PDB file of C-alpha atoms in Angstrom:
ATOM      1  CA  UNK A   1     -31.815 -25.494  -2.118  1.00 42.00           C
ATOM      2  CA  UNK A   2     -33.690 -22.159  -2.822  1.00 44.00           C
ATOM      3  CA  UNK A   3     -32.365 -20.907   0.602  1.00 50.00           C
ATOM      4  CA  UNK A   4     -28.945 -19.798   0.082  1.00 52.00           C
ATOM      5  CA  UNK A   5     -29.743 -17.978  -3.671  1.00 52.00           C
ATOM      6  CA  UNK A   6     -32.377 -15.512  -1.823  1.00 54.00           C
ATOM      7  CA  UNK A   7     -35.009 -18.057  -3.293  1.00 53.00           C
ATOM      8  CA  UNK A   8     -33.472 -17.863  -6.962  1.00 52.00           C
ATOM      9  CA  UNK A   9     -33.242 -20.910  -8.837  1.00 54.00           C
ATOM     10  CA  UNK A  10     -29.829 -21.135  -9.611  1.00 52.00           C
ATOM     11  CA  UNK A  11     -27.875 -24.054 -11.918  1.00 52.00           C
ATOM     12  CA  UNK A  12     -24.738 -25.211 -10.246  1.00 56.00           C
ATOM     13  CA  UNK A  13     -23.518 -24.246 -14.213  1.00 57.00           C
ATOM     14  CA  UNK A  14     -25.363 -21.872 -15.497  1.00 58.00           C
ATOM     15  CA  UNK A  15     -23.805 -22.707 -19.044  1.00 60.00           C
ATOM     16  CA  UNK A  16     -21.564 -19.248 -18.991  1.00 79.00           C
ATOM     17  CA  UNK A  17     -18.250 -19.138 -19.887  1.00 87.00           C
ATOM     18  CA  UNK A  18     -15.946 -18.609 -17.376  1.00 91.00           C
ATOM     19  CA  UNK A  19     -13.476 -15.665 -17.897  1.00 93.00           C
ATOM     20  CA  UNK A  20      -9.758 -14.616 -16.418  1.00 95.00           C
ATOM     21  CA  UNK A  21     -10.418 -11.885 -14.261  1.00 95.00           C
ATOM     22  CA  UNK A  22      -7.400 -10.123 -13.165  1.00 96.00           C
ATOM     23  CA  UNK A  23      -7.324  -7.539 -10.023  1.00 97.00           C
ATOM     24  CA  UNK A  24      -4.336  -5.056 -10.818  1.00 97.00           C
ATOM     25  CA  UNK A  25      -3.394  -3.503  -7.321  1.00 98.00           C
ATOM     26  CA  UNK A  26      -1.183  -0.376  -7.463  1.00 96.00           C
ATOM     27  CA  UNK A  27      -1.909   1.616  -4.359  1.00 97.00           C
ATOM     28  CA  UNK A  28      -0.903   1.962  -0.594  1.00 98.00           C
ATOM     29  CA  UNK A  29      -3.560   0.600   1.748  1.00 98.00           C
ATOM     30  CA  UNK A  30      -4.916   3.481   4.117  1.00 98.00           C
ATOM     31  CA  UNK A  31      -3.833   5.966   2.406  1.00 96.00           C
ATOM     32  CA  UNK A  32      -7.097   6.085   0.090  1.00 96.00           C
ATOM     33  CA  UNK A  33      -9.541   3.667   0.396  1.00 96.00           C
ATOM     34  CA  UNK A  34      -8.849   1.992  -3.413  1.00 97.00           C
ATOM     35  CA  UNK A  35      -6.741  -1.185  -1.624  1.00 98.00           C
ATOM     36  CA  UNK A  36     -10.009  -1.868   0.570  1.00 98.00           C
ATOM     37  CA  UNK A  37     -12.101  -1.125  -2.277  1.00 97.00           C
ATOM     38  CA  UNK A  38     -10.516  -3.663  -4.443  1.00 97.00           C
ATOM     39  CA  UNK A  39     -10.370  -6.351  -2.045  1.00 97.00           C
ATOM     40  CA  UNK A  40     -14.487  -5.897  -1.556  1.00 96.00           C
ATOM     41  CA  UNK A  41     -14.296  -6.696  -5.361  1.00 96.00           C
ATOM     42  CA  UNK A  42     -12.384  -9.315  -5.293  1.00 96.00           C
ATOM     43  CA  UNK A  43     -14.672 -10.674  -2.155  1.00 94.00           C
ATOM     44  CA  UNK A  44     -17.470 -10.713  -4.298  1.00 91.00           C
ATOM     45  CA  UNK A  45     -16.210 -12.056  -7.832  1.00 89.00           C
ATOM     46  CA  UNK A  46     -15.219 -15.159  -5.748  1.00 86.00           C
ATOM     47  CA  UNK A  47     -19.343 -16.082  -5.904  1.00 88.00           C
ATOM     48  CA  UNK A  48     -19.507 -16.010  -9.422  1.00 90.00           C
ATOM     49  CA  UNK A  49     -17.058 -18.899  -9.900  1.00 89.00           C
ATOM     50  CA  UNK A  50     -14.890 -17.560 -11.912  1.00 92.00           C
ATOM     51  CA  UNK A  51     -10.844 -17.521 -12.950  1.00 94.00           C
ATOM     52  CA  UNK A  52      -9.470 -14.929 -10.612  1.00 96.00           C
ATOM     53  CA  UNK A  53      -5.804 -13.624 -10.244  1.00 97.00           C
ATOM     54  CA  UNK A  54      -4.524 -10.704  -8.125  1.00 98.00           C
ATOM     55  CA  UNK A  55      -1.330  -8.599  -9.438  1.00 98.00           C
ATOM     56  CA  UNK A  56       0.723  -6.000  -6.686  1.00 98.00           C
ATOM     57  CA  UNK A  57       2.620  -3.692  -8.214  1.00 97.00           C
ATOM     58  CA  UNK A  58       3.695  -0.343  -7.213  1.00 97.00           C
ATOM     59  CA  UNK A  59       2.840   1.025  -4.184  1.00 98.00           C
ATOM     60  CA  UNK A  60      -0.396  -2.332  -4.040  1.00 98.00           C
ATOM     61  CA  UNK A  61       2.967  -4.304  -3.028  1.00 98.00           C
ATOM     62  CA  UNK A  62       2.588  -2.516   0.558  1.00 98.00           C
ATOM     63  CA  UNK A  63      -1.141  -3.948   0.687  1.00 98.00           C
ATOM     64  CA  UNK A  64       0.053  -7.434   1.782  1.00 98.00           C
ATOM     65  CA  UNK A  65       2.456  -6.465   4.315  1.00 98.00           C
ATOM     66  CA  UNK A  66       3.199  -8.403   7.367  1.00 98.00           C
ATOM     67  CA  UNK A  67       2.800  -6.528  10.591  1.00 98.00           C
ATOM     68  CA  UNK A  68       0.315  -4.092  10.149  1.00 98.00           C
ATOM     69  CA  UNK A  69      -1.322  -2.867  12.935  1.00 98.00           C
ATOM     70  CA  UNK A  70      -3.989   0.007  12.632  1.00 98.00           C
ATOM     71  CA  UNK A  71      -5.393   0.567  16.031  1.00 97.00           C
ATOM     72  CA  UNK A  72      -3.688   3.769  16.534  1.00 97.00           C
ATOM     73  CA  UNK A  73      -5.425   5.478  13.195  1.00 97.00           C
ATOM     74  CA  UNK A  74      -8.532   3.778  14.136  1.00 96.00           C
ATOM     75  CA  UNK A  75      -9.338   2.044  10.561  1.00 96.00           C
ATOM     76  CA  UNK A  76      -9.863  -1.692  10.281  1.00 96.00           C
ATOM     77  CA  UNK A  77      -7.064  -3.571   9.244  1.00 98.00           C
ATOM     78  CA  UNK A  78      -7.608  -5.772   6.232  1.00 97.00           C
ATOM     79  CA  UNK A  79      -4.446  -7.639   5.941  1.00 98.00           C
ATOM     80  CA  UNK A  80      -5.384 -10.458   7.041  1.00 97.00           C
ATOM     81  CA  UNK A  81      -7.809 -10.419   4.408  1.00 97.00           C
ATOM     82  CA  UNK A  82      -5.752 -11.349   1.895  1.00 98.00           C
ATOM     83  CA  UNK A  83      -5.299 -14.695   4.180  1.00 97.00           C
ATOM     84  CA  UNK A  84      -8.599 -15.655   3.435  1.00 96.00           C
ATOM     85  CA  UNK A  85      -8.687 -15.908  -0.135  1.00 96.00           C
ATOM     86  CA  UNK A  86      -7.468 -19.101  -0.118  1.00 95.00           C
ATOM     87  CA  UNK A  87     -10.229 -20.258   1.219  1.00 94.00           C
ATOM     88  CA  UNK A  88     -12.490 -18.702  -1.769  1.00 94.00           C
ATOM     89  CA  UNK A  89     -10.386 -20.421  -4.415  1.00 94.00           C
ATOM     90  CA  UNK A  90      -8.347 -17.690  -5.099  1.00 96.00           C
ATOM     91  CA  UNK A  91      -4.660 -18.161  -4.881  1.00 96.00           C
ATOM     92  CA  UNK A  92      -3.097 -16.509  -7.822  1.00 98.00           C
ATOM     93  CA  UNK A  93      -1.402 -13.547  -6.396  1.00 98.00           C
ATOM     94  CA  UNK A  94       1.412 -11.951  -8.166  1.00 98.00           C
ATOM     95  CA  UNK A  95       3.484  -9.456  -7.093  1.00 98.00           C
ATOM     96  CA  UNK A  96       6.195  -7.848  -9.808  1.00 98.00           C
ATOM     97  CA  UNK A  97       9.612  -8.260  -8.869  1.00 98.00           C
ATOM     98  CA  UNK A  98      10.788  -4.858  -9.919  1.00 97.00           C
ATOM     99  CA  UNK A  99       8.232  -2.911  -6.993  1.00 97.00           C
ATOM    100  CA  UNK A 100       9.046  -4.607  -5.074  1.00 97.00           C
ATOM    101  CA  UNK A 101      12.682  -4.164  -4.932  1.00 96.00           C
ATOM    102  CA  UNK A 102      12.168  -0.722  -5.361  1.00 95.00           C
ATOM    103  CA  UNK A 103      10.805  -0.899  -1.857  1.00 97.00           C
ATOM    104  CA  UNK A 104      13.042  -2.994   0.019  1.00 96.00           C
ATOM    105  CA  UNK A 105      11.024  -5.659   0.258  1.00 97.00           C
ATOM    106  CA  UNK A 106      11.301  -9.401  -0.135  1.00 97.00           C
ATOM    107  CA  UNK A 107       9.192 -12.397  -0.458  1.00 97.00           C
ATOM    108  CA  UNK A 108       9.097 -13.108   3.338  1.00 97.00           C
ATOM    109  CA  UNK A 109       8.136  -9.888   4.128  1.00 98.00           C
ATOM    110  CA  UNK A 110       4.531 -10.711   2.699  1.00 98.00           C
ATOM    111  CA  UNK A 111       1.277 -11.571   4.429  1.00 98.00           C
ATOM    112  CA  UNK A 112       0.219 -14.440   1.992  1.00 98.00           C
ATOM    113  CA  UNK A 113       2.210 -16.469  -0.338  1.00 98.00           C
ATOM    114  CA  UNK A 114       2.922 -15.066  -3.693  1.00 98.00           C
ATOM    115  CA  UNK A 115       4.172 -15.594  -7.384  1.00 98.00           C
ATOM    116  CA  UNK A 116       7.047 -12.780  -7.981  1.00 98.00           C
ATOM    117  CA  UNK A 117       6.869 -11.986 -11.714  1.00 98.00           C
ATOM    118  CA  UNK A 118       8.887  -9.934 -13.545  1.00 97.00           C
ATOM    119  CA  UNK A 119       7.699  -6.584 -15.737  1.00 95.00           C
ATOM    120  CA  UNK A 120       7.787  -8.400 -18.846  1.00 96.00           C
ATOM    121  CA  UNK A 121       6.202 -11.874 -16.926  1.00 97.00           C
ATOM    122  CA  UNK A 122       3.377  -9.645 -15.595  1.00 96.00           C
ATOM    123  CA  UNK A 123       2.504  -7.621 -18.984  1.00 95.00           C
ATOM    124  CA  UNK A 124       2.042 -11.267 -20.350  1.00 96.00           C
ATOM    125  CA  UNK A 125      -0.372 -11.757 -17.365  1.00 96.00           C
ATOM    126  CA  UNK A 126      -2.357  -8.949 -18.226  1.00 94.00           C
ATOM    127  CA  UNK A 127      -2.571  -9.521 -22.016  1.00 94.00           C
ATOM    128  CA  UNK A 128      -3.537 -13.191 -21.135  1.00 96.00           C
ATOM    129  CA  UNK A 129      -7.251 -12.103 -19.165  1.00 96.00           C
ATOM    130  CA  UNK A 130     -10.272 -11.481 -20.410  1.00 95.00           C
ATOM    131  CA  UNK A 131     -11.574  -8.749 -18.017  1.00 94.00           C
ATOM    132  CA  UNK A 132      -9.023  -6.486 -16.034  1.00 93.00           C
ATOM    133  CA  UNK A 133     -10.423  -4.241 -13.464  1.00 96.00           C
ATOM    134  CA  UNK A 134      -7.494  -1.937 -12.275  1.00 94.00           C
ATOM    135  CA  UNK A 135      -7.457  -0.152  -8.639  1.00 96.00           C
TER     136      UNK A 135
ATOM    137  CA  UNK B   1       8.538  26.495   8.961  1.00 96.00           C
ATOM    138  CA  UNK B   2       7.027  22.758   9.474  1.00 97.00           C
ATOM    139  CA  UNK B   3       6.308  20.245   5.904  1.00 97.00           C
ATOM    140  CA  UNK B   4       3.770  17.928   6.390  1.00 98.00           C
ATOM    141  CA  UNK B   5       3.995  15.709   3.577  1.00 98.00           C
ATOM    142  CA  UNK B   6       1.104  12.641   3.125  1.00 98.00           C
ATOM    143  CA  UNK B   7       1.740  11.117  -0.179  1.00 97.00           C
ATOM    144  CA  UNK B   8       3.830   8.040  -0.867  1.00 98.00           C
ATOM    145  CA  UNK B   9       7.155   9.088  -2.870  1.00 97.00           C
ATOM    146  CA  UNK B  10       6.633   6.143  -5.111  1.00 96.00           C
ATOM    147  CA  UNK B  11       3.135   7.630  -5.922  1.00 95.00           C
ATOM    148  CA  UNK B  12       4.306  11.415  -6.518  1.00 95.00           C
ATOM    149  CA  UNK B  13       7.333  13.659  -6.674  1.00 95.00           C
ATOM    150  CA  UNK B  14       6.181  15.686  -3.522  1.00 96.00           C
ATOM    151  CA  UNK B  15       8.339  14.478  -0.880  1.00 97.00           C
ATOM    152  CA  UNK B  16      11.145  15.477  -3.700  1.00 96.00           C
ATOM    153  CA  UNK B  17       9.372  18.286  -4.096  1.00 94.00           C
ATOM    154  CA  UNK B  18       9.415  19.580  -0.738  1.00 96.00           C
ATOM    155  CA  UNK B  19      12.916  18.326   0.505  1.00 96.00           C
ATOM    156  CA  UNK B  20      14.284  20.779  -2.271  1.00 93.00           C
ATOM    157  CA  UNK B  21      12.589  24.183  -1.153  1.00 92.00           C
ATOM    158  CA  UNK B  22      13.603  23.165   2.617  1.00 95.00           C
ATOM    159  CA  UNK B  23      15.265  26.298   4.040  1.00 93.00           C
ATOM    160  CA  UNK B  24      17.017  26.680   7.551  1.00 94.00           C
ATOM    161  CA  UNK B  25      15.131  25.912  10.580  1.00 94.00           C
ATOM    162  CA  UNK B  26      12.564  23.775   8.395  1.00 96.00           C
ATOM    163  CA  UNK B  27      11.523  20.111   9.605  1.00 98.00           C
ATOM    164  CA  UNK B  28       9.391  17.860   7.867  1.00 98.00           C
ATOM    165  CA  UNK B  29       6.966  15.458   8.990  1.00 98.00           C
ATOM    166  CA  UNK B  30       6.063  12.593   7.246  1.00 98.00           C
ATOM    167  CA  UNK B  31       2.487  11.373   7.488  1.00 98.00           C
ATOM    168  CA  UNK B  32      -0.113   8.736   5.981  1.00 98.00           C
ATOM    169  CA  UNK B  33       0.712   7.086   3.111  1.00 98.00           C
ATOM    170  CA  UNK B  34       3.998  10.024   3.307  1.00 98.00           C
ATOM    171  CA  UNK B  35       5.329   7.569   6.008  1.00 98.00           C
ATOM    172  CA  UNK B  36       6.709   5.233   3.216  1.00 98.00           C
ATOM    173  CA  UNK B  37       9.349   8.026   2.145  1.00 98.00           C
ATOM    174  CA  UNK B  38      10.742   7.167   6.334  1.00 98.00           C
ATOM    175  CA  UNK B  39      11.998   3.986   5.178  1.00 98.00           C
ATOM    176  CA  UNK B  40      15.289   2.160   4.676  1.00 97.00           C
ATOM    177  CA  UNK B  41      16.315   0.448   1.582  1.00 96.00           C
ATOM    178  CA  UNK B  42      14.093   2.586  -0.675  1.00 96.00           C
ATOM    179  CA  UNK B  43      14.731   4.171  -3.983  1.00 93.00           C
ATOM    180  CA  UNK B  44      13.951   7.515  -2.236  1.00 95.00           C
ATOM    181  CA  UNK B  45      16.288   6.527   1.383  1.00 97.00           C
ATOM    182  CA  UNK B  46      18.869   8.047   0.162  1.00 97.00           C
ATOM    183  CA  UNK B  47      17.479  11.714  -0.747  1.00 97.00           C
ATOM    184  CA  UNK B  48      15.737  11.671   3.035  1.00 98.00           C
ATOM    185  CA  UNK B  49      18.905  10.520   4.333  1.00 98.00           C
ATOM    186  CA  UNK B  50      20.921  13.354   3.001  1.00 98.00           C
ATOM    187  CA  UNK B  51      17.889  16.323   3.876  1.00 98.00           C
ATOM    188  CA  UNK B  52      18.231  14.330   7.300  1.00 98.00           C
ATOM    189  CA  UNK B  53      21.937  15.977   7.618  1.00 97.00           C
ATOM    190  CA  UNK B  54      20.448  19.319   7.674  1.00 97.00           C
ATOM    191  CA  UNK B  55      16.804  19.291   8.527  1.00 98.00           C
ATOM    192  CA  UNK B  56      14.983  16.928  11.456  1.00 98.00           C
ATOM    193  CA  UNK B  57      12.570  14.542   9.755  1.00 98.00           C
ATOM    194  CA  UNK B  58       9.385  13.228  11.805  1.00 98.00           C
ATOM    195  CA  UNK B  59       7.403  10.526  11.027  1.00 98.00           C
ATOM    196  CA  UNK B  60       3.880   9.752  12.736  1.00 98.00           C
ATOM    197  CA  UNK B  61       4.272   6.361  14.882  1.00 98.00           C
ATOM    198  CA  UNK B  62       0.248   5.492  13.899  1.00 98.00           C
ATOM    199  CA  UNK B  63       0.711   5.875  10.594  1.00 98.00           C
ATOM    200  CA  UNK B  64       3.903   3.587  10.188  1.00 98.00           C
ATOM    201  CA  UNK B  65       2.749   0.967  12.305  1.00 98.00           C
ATOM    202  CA  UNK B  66      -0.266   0.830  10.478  1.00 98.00           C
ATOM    203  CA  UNK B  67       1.769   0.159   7.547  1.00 98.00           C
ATOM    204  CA  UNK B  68       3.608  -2.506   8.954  1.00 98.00           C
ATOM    205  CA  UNK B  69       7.036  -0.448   8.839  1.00 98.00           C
ATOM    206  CA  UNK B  70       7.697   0.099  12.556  1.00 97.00           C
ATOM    207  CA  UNK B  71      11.512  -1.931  11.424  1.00 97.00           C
ATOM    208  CA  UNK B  72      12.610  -0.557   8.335  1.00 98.00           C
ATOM    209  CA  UNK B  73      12.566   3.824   9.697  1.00 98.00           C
ATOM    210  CA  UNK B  74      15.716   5.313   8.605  1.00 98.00           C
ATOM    211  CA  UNK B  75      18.014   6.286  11.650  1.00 98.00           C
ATOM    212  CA  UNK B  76      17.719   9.228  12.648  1.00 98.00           C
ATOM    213  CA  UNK B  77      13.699  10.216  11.872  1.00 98.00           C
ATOM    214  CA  UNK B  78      12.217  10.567  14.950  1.00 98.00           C
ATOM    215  CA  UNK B  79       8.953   8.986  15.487  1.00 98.00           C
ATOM    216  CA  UNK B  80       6.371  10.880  17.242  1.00 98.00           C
ATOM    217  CA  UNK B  81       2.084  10.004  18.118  1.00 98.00           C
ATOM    218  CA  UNK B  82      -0.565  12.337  18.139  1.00 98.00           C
ATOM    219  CA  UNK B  83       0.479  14.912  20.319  1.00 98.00           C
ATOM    220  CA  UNK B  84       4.131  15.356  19.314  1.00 98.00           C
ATOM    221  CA  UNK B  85       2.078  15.896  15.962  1.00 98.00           C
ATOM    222  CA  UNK B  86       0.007  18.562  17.845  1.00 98.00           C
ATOM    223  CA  UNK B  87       3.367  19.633  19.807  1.00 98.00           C
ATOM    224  CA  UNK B  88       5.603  20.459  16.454  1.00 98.00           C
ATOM    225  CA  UNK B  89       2.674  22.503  14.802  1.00 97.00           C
ATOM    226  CA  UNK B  90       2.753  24.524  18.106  1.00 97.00           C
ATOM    227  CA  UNK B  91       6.635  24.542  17.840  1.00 97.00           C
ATOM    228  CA  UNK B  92       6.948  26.002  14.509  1.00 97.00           C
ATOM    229  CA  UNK B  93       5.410  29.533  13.591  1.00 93.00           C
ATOM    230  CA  UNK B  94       3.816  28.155   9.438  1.00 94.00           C
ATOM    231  CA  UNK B  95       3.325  24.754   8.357  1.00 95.00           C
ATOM    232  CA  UNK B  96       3.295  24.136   4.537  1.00 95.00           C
ATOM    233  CA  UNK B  97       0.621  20.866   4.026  1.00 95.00           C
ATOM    234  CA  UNK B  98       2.391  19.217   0.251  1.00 96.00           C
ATOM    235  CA  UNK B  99      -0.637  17.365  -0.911  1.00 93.00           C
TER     236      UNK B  99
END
């Protein structure tokens, strides 16, 4: 069972205490590269088994947009990233209301399904974790 | 004189910034993550809408549909690719880049 670990022997619970880790999203994707950046994060936290949410707010609402299509500026698009997740356990995403009516945008109008949370409902979020990594 | 402005106006002031020292026979064009200030329903659609009165606003095509945006433009920006990118820097004598 060696194979998988790189030949590390690994517990299936190692005895450590698993933690809230919370992903705070606030920028445009493309634009820089933090969205992408984030998401490689994210990607990777999902192997250590641990309690992971995702928060959009500000411009990180426009990350999980339906529709994007990024041929024409030749960079890979990652939407459908977000998709995926699921499939790694992790399916607390919240977006804060107040962004994203700031923007236009409605539930529908995302990629993946999300939990719409209010300023004051998403500062409780974020007091609630034990590690917040912010991008 | 041509505006090229690349940041989101949710993230800075500049597209603010630069639709208030537009002067006559100025355009803007709107451009990476500056794309978002093209778009309806925004907190900043209104400002864009009224510079759009007196000033033609661009946005580049690529860069909104890479955003996922290509339904929410405001009326009246005109959309352009690559080479009407190339074409309006040729058109106008300065361009002013509002980073």
């Amino acid at each position: 069972m060696t194979e998988a670990t790189g030949g590390i022997e690994m517990d299936e619970n190692t005895g450590g205490k698993i933690k809230k880790f919370l992903y705070v999203n606030r920028k445009a994707p493309y634009g820089t590269i933090y969205a992408l950046e984030s998401l490689e994060v994210v990607l990777i936290s999902a192997a250590f088994d641990q309690d992971v949410s995702l928060a959009f707010l500000d411009d990180g609402v426009y990350q999980i947009m339906k529709g994007q299509h990024t041929k024409a500026i030749d960079v890979k698009n990652f939407s459908p990233t977000y998709r995926a997740l699921e499939g790694y356990d992790i399916e607390k995403l919240y977006v804060e209301k107040e962004s994203m009516e700031a923007r236009g945008l409605k539930e529908e109008d995302f990629i993946v399904p999300v939990k719409v949370l209010s300023t004051a409902e998403m500062a409780d979020l974020m007091q609630s974790q034990d590690v917040v990594l912010s991008f | 004189m041509l505006h090229t402005v690349n940041k989101s106006p949710t993230e800075r002031n500049t597209l603010e910034s630069c639709l208030k020292h537009l002067k006559k026979g100025g355009a803007v064009l709107l451009i990476e993550d500056g794309v978002y200030g093209a778009l309806k329903g925004t907190a900043s659609t209104k400002l864009v809408e009224q510079a759009l009165k007196n000033y033609p606003i661009y946005a580049l095509y690529p860069d909104v549909e890479a955003r996922g945006m290509q339904d929410r433009v405001i009326n009246g920006i005109k959309l352009v690719d690559y080479s009407g990118f190339v074409d309006l820097v040729a058109e106008y004598p300065t361009v002013q880049a509002w980073l």
